Coordinates of C-alpha atoms and ligand atoms in Angstrom, one line a residue:
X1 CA -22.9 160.1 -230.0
X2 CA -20.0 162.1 -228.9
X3 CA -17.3 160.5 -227.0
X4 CA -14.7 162.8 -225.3
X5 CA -11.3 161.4 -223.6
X6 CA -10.3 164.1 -221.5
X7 CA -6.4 163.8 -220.9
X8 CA -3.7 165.4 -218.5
X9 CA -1.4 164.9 -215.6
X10 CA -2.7 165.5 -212.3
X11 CA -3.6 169.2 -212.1
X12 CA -3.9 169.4 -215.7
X13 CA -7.9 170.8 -215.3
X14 CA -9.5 167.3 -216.4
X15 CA -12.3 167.6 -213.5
X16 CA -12.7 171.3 -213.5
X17 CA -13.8 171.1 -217.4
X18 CA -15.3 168.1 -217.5
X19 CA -18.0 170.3 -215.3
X20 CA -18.2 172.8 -217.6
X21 CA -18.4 170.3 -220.7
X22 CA -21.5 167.9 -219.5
X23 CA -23.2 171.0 -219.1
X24 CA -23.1 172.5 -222.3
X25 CA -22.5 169.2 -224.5
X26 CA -25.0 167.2 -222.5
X27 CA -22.6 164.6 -222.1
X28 CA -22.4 162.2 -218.9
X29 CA -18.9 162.5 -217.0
X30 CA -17.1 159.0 -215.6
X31 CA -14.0 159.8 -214.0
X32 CA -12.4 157.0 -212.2
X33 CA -10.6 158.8 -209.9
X34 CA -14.3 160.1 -208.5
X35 CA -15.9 157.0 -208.8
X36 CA -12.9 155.5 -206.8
X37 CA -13.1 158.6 -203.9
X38 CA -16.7 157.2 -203.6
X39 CA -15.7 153.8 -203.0
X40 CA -13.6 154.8 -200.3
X41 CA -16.0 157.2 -198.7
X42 CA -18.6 154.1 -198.5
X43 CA -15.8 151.7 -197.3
X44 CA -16.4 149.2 -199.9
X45 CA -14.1 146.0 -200.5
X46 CA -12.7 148.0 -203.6
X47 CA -12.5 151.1 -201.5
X48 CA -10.4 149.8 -199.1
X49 CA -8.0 148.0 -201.6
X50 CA -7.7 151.0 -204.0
X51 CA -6.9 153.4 -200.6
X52 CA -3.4 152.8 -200.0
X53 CA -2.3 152.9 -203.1
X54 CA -4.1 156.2 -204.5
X55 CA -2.4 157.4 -201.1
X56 CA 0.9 156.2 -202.3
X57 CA 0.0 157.8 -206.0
X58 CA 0.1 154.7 -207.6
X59 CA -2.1 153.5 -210.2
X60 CA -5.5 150.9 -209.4
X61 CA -4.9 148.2 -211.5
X62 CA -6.5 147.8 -214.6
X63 CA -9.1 145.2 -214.1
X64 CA -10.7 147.6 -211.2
X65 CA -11.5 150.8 -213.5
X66 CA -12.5 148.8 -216.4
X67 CA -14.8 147.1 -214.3
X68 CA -16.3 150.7 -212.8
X69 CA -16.1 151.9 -216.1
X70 CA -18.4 149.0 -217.7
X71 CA -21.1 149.2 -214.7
X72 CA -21.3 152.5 -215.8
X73 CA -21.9 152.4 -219.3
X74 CA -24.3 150.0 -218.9
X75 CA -26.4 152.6 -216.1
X76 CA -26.7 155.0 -218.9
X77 CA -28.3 153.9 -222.1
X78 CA -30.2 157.0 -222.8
X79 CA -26.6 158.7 -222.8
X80 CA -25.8 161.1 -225.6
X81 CA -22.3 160.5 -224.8
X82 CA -19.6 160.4 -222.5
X83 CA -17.1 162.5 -221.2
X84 CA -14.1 160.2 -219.5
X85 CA -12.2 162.0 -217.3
X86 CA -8.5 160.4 -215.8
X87 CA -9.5 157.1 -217.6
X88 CA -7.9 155.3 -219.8
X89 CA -4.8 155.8 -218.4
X90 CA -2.9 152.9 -219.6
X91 CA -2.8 150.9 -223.2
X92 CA -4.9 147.9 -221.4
X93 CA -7.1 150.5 -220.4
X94 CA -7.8 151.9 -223.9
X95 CA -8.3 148.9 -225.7
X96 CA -11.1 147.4 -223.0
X97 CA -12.8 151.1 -223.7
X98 CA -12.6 149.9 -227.3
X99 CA -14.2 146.8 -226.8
X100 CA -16.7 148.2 -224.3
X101 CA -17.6 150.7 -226.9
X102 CA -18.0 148.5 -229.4
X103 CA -20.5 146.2 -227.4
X104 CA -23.2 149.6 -227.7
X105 CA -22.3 150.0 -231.5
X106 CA -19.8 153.2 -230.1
X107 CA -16.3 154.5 -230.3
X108 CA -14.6 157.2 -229.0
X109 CA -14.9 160.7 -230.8
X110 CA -11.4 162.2 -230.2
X111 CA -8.8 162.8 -227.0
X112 CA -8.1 166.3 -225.9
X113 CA -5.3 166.6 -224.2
X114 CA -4.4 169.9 -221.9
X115 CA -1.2 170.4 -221.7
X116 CA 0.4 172.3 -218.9
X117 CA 4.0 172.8 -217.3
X118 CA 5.2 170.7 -214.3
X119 CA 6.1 173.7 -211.9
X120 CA 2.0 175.2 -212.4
X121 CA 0.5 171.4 -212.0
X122 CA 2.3 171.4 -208.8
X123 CA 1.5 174.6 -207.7
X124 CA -2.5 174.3 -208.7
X125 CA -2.2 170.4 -206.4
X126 CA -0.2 172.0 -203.4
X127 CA -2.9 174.7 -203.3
X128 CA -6.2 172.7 -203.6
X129 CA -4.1 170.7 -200.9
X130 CA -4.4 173.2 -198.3
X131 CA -7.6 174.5 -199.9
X132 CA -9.9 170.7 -199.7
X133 CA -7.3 168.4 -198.0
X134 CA -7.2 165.4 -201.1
X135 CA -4.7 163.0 -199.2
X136 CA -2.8 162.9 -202.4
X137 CA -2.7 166.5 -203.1
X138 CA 1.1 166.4 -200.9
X139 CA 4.5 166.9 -202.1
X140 CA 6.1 163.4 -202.3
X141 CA 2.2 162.1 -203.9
X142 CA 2.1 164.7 -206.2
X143 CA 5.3 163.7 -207.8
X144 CA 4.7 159.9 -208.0
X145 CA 1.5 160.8 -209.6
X146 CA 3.2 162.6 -212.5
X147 CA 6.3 160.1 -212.3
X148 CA 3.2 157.4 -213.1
X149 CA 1.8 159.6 -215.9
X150 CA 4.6 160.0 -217.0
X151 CA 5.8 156.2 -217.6
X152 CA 2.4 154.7 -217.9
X153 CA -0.2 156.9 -218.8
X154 CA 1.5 159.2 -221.5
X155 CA 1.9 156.1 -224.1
X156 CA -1.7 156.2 -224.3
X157 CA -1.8 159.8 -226.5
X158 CA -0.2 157.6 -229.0
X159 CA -2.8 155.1 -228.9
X160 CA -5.1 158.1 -230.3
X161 CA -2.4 160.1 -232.3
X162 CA -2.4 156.6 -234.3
X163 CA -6.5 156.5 -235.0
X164 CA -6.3 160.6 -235.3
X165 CA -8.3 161.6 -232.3
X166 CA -5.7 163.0 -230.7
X167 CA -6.3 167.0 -230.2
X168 CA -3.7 168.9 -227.8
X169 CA -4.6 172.5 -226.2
X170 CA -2.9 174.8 -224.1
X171 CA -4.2 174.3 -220.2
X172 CA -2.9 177.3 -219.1
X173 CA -5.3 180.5 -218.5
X174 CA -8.5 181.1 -217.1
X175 CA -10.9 178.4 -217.2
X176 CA -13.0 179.8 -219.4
X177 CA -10.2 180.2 -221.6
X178 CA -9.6 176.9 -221.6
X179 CA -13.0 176.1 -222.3
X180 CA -13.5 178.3 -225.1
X181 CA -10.4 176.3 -226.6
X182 CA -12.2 173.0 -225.9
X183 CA -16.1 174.5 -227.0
X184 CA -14.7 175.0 -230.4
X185 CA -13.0 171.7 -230.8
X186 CA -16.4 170.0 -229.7
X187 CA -17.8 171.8 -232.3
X188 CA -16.7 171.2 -235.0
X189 CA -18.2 167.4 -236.4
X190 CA -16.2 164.4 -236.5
X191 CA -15.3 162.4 -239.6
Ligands
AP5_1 P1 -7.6 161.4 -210.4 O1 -8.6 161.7 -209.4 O2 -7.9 161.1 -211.8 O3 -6.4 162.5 -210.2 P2 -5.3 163.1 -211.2 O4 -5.3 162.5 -212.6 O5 -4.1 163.0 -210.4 O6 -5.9 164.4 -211.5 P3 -6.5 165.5 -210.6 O7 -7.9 165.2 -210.3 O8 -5.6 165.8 -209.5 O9 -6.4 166.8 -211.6 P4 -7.4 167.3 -212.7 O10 -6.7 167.2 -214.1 O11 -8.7 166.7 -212.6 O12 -7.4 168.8 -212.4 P5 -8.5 169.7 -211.6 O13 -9.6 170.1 -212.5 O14 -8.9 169.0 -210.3 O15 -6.8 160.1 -209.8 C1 -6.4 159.9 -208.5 C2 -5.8 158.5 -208.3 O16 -6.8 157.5 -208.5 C3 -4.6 158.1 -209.2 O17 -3.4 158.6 -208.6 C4 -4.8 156.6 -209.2 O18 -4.3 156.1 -208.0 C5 -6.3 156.4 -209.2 N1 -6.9 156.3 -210.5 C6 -7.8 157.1 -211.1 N2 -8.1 156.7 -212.3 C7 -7.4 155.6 -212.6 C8 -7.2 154.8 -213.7 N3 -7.9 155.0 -214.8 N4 -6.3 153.8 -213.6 C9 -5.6 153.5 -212.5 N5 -5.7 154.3 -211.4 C10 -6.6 155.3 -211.4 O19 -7.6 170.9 -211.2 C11 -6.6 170.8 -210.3 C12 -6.5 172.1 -209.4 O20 -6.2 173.2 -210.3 C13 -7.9 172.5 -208.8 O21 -7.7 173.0 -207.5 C14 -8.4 173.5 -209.8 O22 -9.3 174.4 -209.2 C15 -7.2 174.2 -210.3 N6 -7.3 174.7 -211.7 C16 -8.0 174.1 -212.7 N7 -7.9 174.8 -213.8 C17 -7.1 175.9 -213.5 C18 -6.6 177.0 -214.3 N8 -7.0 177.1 -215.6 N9 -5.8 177.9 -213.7 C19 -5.5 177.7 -212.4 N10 -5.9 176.7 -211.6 C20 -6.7 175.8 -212.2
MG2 MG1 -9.6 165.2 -211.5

């Protein structure tokens, strides 16, 4: 079973390979920030609560995701593995995918991490902005969403660096650049 976390700021690519990656890996894609759009598309108690702040580009707090993430799990059980896009993104978030994990006799693989400057991931989420109209794809969101990477969400490459799983590419080219980079990583086995 082959477990992929997917890591990035906002604009990093996460969503656009993770598309490309269940496809060719056969691997079932969770991101939370989908399964939370979802939510708030069907107006749902957790919806509603998580609105306001994704508006404000403020992290869900942890118990939420971890609970989307673990009704997920447990819908797939013929999965071959996962792909887990924008999740964890804090320490408490990582150690609950542990434990999950652990409860199906599973771990995570490794953490790729796409790495691109702060002036393009602007650019790339003021564009799809104007392209599809996210409500957090503005100017003052896009920069509390990084500001939130930054300070919460980055401490969790150590959490991976210190098990070895961690694997940084550059996320800057084409996409299928990108996914080439990504293709061979998958390829090669795990310890
Ligand atoms: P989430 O939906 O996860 O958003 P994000 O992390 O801000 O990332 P994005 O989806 O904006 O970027 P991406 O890396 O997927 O890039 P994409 O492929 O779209 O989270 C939203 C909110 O939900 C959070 O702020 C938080 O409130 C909440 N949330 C979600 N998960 C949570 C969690 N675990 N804990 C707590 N709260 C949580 O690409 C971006 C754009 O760039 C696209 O337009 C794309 O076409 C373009 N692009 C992609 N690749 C390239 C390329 N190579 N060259 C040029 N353009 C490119
Ligand atoms: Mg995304």
């Amino acid at each position: 079973m082959q477990n992929v976390v997917l890591f990035g700021p906002p604009g990093a690519g996460k969503g656009t390979q993770s598309a490309l990656i269940i496809e060719k890996f056969h691997l079932i894609h969770l991101s939370t920030g989908d399964l939370l759009r979802s939510e708030i598309a069907a107006q749902s108690p957790l919806g509603i609560q998580a609105k306001s702040l994704m508006d404000a580009g403020i992290l869900v707090p942890d118990a939420v995701v971890i609970g989307m993430i673990a009704s997920r799990l447990e819908a797939h059980p013929e999965a071959q593995g996962f792909i887990f896009d924008g999740f964890p993104r804090t320490i408490a978030q990582a150690e609950a995918l542990d434990e999950l994990l652990a409860g199906y006799h599973s771990k995570i693989s490794r953490m790729i991490s796409l790495v691109v400057p702060e002036q393009e991931l602007k650019q790339r989420l003021m564009l799809r902005g104007k392209a599809l109209g996210r409500s957090d794809d503005n100017e003052e969101t896009i920069l509390k969403r990084i500001h939130e990477y930054q300070e919460k969400t980055l401490p969790v490459a150590g959490y991976y660096k210190a098990s070895d799983k961690y694997f940084e590419i550059s996320g800057v080219g084409t996409v299928e650049e990108i996914f080439g980079r990504i293709s061979q990583l998958l390829e090669t086995p795990t310890i």
